[in-house]
Coordinates of C-alpha atoms in Angstrom, one line a residue:
X141 CA -58.5 -14.6 41.9
X142 CA -55.6 -12.6 43.3
X143 CA -53.4 -15.8 43.5
X144 CA -54.1 -16.5 39.9
X145 CA -53.2 -13.1 38.7
X146 CA -50.1 -13.1 40.9
X147 CA -48.9 -16.4 39.3
X148 CA -49.4 -15.0 35.9
X149 CA -47.5 -11.8 36.7
X150 CA -44.6 -13.9 38.1
X151 CA -44.4 -15.9 34.8
X152 CA -44.2 -12.9 32.6
X153 CA -40.5 -12.1 32.9
X154 CA -39.6 -15.8 32.3
X155 CA -41.7 -15.7 29.2
X156 CA -40.0 -12.6 28.0
X157 CA -36.5 -14.1 28.5
X158 CA -37.3 -17.4 27.0
X159 CA -38.3 -16.3 23.5
X160 CA -38.8 -18.9 20.8
X161 CA -35.7 -19.8 18.8
X162 CA -37.4 -18.8 15.6
X163 CA -37.9 -15.2 16.9
X164 CA -34.2 -15.0 18.0
X165 CA -33.0 -16.2 14.6
X166 CA -35.3 -13.7 12.9
X167 CA -33.9 -10.8 15.1
X168 CA -30.3 -11.8 14.2
X169 CA -31.1 -12.0 10.5
X170 CA -32.8 -8.5 10.7
X171 CA -29.8 -7.0 12.5
X172 CA -27.4 -8.5 10.0
X173 CA -29.5 -7.3 7.0
X174 CA -29.5 -3.8 8.4
X175 CA -25.7 -3.9 9.0
X176 CA -25.1 -5.0 5.4
X177 CA -27.5 -2.4 4.1
X178 CA -25.7 0.3 6.0
X179 CA -22.3 -1.0 4.7
X180 CA -23.6 -0.9 1.1
X181 CA -24.9 2.6 1.6
X182 CA -21.7 3.8 3.0
X183 CA -19.7 2.2 0.2
X184 CA -22.0 3.9 -2.4
X185 CA -21.5 7.3 -0.6
X186 CA -17.7 6.7 -0.7
X187 CA -17.7 6.0 -4.5
X188 CA -20.0 9.0 -5.1
X189 CA -17.7 11.2 -3.1
X190 CA -14.7 10.1 -5.0
X191 CA -16.4 10.7 -8.3
X192 CA -17.5 14.1 -7.2
X193 CA -14.0 15.1 -6.1
X194 CA -12.6 13.9 -9.5
X195 CA -15.2 15.8 -11.5
X196 CA -14.6 19.0 -9.5
X197 CA -10.8 18.8 -9.8
X198 CA -10.7 17.7 -13.5
X199 CA -13.6 19.9 -14.5
X200 CA -12.2 22.9 -12.7
X201 CA -8.8 22.4 -14.2
X202 CA -10.2 22.2 -17.7
X203 CA -12.4 25.3 -17.1
X204 CA -9.5 27.4 -15.8
X205 CA -7.4 26.4 -18.8
X206 CA -10.1 27.4 -21.2
X207 CA -10.7 30.7 -19.5
X208 CA -6.9 31.3 -19.5
X209 CA -6.9 31.6 -15.7
X210 CA -4.0 29.2 -15.9
X211 CA -1.7 28.9 -18.9
X212 CA -2.1 25.5 -20.6
X213 CA 1.5 25.8 -21.8
X214 CA 2.8 25.4 -18.3
X215 CA -0.1 23.6 -16.5
X216 CA -1.5 21.4 -19.3
X217 CA -5.2 20.6 -19.5
X218 CA -7.2 17.3 -19.1
X219 CA -8.2 17.2 -22.8
X220 CA -4.5 17.6 -23.8
X221 CA -3.6 14.7 -21.4
X222 CA -6.2 12.5 -22.9
X223 CA -5.0 13.4 -26.4
X224 CA -1.4 12.6 -25.4
X225 CA -2.4 9.2 -24.0
X226 CA -4.3 8.4 -27.2
X227 CA -1.3 9.4 -29.3
X228 CA 1.0 7.1 -27.2
X229 CA -1.4 4.2 -27.6
X230 CA -1.8 4.6 -31.3
X231 CA 1.7 5.7 -32.4
X232 CA 3.9 4.9 -29.4
X233 CA 6.4 7.2 -27.6
X234 CA 9.8 8.3 -29.0
X235 CA 11.4 5.3 -27.3
X236 CA 9.0 2.7 -28.5
X237 CA 5.6 1.3 -27.6
X238 CA 4.0 2.8 -24.5
X239 CA 3.3 -0.7 -23.3
X240 CA 7.0 -1.5 -23.5
X241 CA 7.8 1.5 -21.3
X242 CA 5.2 0.5 -18.8
X243 CA 6.5 -3.1 -18.8
X244 CA 10.1 -2.1 -18.2
X245 CA 9.2 0.2 -15.4
X246 CA 6.9 -2.4 -13.8
X247 CA 9.6 -5.1 -14.0
X248 CA 12.1 -2.8 -12.2
X249 CA 9.5 -1.8 -9.6
X250 CA 8.2 -5.3 -8.9
X251 CA 11.7 -6.9 -8.6
X252 CA 12.8 -4.0 -6.3
X253 CA 9.7 -4.5 -4.3
X254 CA 10.2 -8.2 -3.8
X255 CA 13.9 -8.0 -3.0
X256 CA 13.4 -5.1 -0.6
X257 CA 10.5 -6.7 1.2
X258 CA 12.3 -10.0 1.7
X259 CA 15.5 -8.3 2.9
X260 CA 13.6 -5.9 5.2
X261 CA 11.6 -8.7 6.8
X262 CA 14.6 -11.0 7.3
X263 CA 16.9 -8.3 8.8
X264 CA 14.0 -6.7 10.7
X265 CA 13.0 -9.9 12.4
X266 CA 16.7 -10.9 13.1
X267 CA 17.7 -7.5 14.6
X268 CA 14.4 -7.3 16.5
X269 CA 15.2 -10.6 18.3
X270 CA 18.9 -10.2 18.8
X271 CA 19.5 -7.0 20.7
X272 CA 23.3 -7.2 20.4
X273 CA 23.1 -7.2 16.5
X274 CA 20.6 -4.3 16.7
X275 CA 23.0 -2.3 18.8
X276 CA 26.0 -3.0 16.5
X277 CA 24.3 -2.7 13.1
X278 CA 21.6 -0.2 13.9
X279 CA 23.7 3.0 13.6
X280 CA 25.0 2.0 10.2
X281 CA 21.5 1.3 8.9
X282 CA 20.5 4.8 10.1
X283 CA 23.4 6.4 8.3
X284 CA 22.6 4.7 5.0
X285 CA 18.9 5.6 5.4
X286 CA 20.0 9.3 5.8
X287 CA 21.9 9.3 2.5
X288 CA 19.8 11.0 -0.3
X289 CA 18.4 8.4 -2.6
X290 CA 19.6 10.2 -5.7
X291 CA 23.2 10.0 -4.4
X292 CA 22.7 6.2 -3.9
X293 CA 21.3 6.0 -7.4
X294 CA 24.4 7.7 -8.8
X295 CA 26.7 5.2 -6.9
X296 CA 24.6 2.2 -8.2
X297 CA 24.9 3.5 -11.8
X298 CA 28.7 3.7 -11.4
X299 CA 28.8 0.2 -10.1
X300 CA 26.2 -1.5 -12.3
X301 CA 25.9 0.8 -15.4
X302 CA 22.7 2.1 -16.9
X303 CA 20.9 -1.3 -17.2
X304 CA 18.0 -2.8 -15.1
X305 CA 20.1 -4.0 -12.1
X306 CA 20.9 -0.4 -10.9
X307 CA 17.3 0.6 -11.0
X308 CA 16.2 -2.6 -9.3
X309 CA 18.8 -2.0 -6.6
X310 CA 17.7 1.6 -6.0
X311 CA 14.0 0.5 -5.8
X312 CA 15.0 -2.3 -3.4
X313 CA 16.8 0.2 -1.1
X314 CA 13.8 2.4 -0.9
X315 CA 11.5 -0.5 -0.1
X316 CA 14.0 -2.1 2.4
X317 CA 14.0 0.7 4.9
X318 CA 10.2 1.1 5.0
X319 CA 9.7 -2.7 5.6
X320 CA 12.7 -3.1 7.9
X321 CA 11.7 -0.5 10.4
X322 CA 8.1 -1.8 10.5
X323 CA 9.3 -5.4 10.9
X324 CA 11.8 -4.4 13.5
X325 CA 9.3 -2.5 15.6
X326 CA 6.7 -5.2 15.1
X327 CA 9.0 -7.8 16.5
X328 CA 9.9 -5.6 19.5
X329 CA 6.1 -5.2 20.2
X330 CA 5.5 -8.9 20.4
X331 CA 4.1 -9.9 23.9
X332 CA 7.0 -11.7 25.7
X333 CA 4.5 -13.8 27.6
X334 CA 3.6 -15.6 24.3
X335 CA 7.3 -16.2 23.6
X336 CA 8.0 -17.5 27.1
X337 CA 5.0 -19.8 27.0
X338 CA 6.2 -21.2 23.6
X339 CA 9.6 -21.8 25.1
X340 CA 8.1 -23.6 28.1
X341 CA 6.2 -25.8 25.7
X342 CA 9.4 -26.8 24.1
X343 CA 9.3 -24.8 20.9
X344 CA 12.5 -24.2 19.1
X345 CA 13.7 -20.7 18.0
X346 CA 12.6 -21.4 14.4
X347 CA 9.1 -22.5 15.6
X348 CA 8.8 -19.4 17.9
X349 CA 9.7 -17.2 14.9
X350 CA 7.2 -19.0 12.6
X351 CA 4.3 -19.4 14.9
X352 CA 4.6 -16.5 17.4
X353 CA 6.8 -13.7 16.3
X354 CA 5.9 -13.5 12.6
X355 CA 2.1 -13.7 13.1
X356 CA 2.3 -11.0 15.9
X357 CA 4.4 -8.7 13.7
X358 CA 2.4 -9.4 10.5
X359 CA 0.1 -6.3 11.1
X360 CA 3.2 -4.0 11.1
X361 CA 4.7 -5.7 8.1
X362 CA 1.6 -5.7 5.9
X363 CA 0.9 -2.1 6.8
X364 CA 4.4 -1.2 5.4
X365 CA 3.6 -3.0 2.1
X366 CA 1.1 -0.3 1.1
X367 CA 3.8 2.3 1.2
X368 CA 6.6 0.1 0.0
X369 CA 5.2 -0.5 -3.5
X370 CA 4.9 3.2 -4.0
X371 CA 8.6 3.6 -3.1
X372 CA 9.5 0.8 -5.5
X373 CA 7.9 2.7 -8.3
X374 CA 9.6 5.9 -7.2
X375 CA 12.9 4.1 -7.2
X376 CA 12.4 2.8 -10.7
X377 CA 11.3 6.2 -12.0
X378 CA 14.2 8.0 -10.3
X379 CA 16.6 5.5 -11.7
X380 CA 15.3 6.0 -15.2
X381 CA 15.6 9.8 -14.8
X382 CA 19.3 9.3 -13.9
X383 CA 19.9 7.2 -17.0
X384 CA 17.9 4.8 -19.1
X385 CA 17.1 3.8 -22.7
X386 CA 13.5 2.9 -21.9
X387 CA 10.9 3.3 -19.2
X388 CA 8.3 5.8 -18.0
X389 CA 10.9 7.8 -16.2
X390 CA 12.6 8.4 -19.5
X391 CA 9.3 9.4 -21.1
X392 CA 8.6 11.9 -18.3
X393 CA 12.2 13.3 -18.6
X394 CA 11.8 13.7 -22.3
X395 CA 8.4 15.4 -21.9
X396 CA 9.9 17.8 -19.4
X397 CA 12.8 18.6 -21.6
X398 CA 10.4 19.5 -24.5
X399 CA 8.1 21.6 -22.2
X400 CA 5.2 19.2 -22.6
X401 CA 3.2 19.2 -19.4
X402 CA 0.5 17.0 -20.9
X403 CA 3.1 14.3 -21.5
X404 CA 4.3 14.6 -17.9
X405 CA 0.8 14.4 -16.5
X406 CA -0.1 11.5 -18.9
X407 CA 2.8 9.5 -17.6
X408 CA 1.8 10.4 -14.0
X409 CA -1.7 9.2 -14.7
X410 CA -0.3 5.8 -15.9
X411 CA 1.8 5.5 -12.8
X412 CA -1.3 6.4 -10.6
X413 CA -3.3 3.6 -12.3
X414 CA -0.5 1.1 -11.7
X415 CA -0.3 2.2 -8.0
X416 CA -4.0 1.8 -7.5
X417 CA -4.0 -1.6 -9.1
X418 CA -1.1 -2.7 -6.9
X419 CA -2.8 -1.3 -3.8
X420 CA -5.9 -3.4 -4.5
X421 CA -3.7 -6.5 -4.8
X422 CA -1.8 -5.7 -1.6
X423 CA -5.2 -5.2 0.2
X424 CA -6.4 -8.6 -0.9
X425 CA -3.1 -10.1 0.2
X426 CA -3.4 -8.4 3.6
X427 CA -6.9 -9.7 4.1
X428 CA -5.7 -13.2 3.3
X429 CA -2.7 -13.1 5.6
X430 CA -4.7 -11.5 8.5
X431 CA -7.9 -13.4 8.1
X432 CA -7.3 -15.2 11.4
X433 CA -7.5 -11.9 13.3
X434 CA -10.9 -10.6 14.6
X435 CA -12.2 -7.6 12.6
X436 CA -11.5 -4.2 14.0
X437 CA -14.4 -1.8 14.8
X438 CA -13.7 0.1 11.5
X439 CA -13.9 -3.2 9.6
X440 CA -17.2 -4.3 11.1
X441 CA -20.1 -3.8 8.6
X442 CA -22.2 -0.8 9.3
X443 CA -19.7 1.0 11.5

């Protein structure tokens, strides 16, 4: 009797550890479903929080303006901003259709973004690998980076006139420095063991750059893109402030000269919508480029 119960007791741990495959699959499915549920709940809370902040800010702004706590002549009001946007859509701005102004500014910003990103990545990777070039050219890059952008814009307008090229160049310069310093640091942070192993395996310099250095520095580079597009828009707007015949910067400058805060805020709202749209596109691009990397703890569903 005792031997029988002892054998049964000895088999119990083995039975616990050797659970049927169906139960294991069910447990994994349950855990995954809970993680997805927590992720959806968190996303919903984020959206609700954002909506609440917007309602509080906009509602408080409108209430303060109506109660004359703030003067709408200087601070504007949300209803006036909406009215200004409606007027621009229906009747256009003083410089033409509002869509034309948006298109011109977007063209300048996108071209500046592309040129600045390409130049920043190329020079950042090059100087990150060749220390001699970094020591020689580095001080000059820091000097140019310290020059106020409005001064550079004035020089570009002297060189290129009031057309699109000057604004694209100004936007490119703003983007370049953001991307360059991230690409440069990203290349410097590459694990030298990977580079040496690639050399031992017979990889050429170009192959090392393509298959080792760029993938390793990609996190740094993609992180800079989120900031870079904002700087591209700033460069285009500042350029239009300095001198232009069309564009959102000119619309803002005109509203400012006519003491029209609703017009200034309406143009800022358009710029904000453009920036959010671009941010979504850059985020999708980042996920595509970094899809080979394992997710970080903050990207894991439910965390």
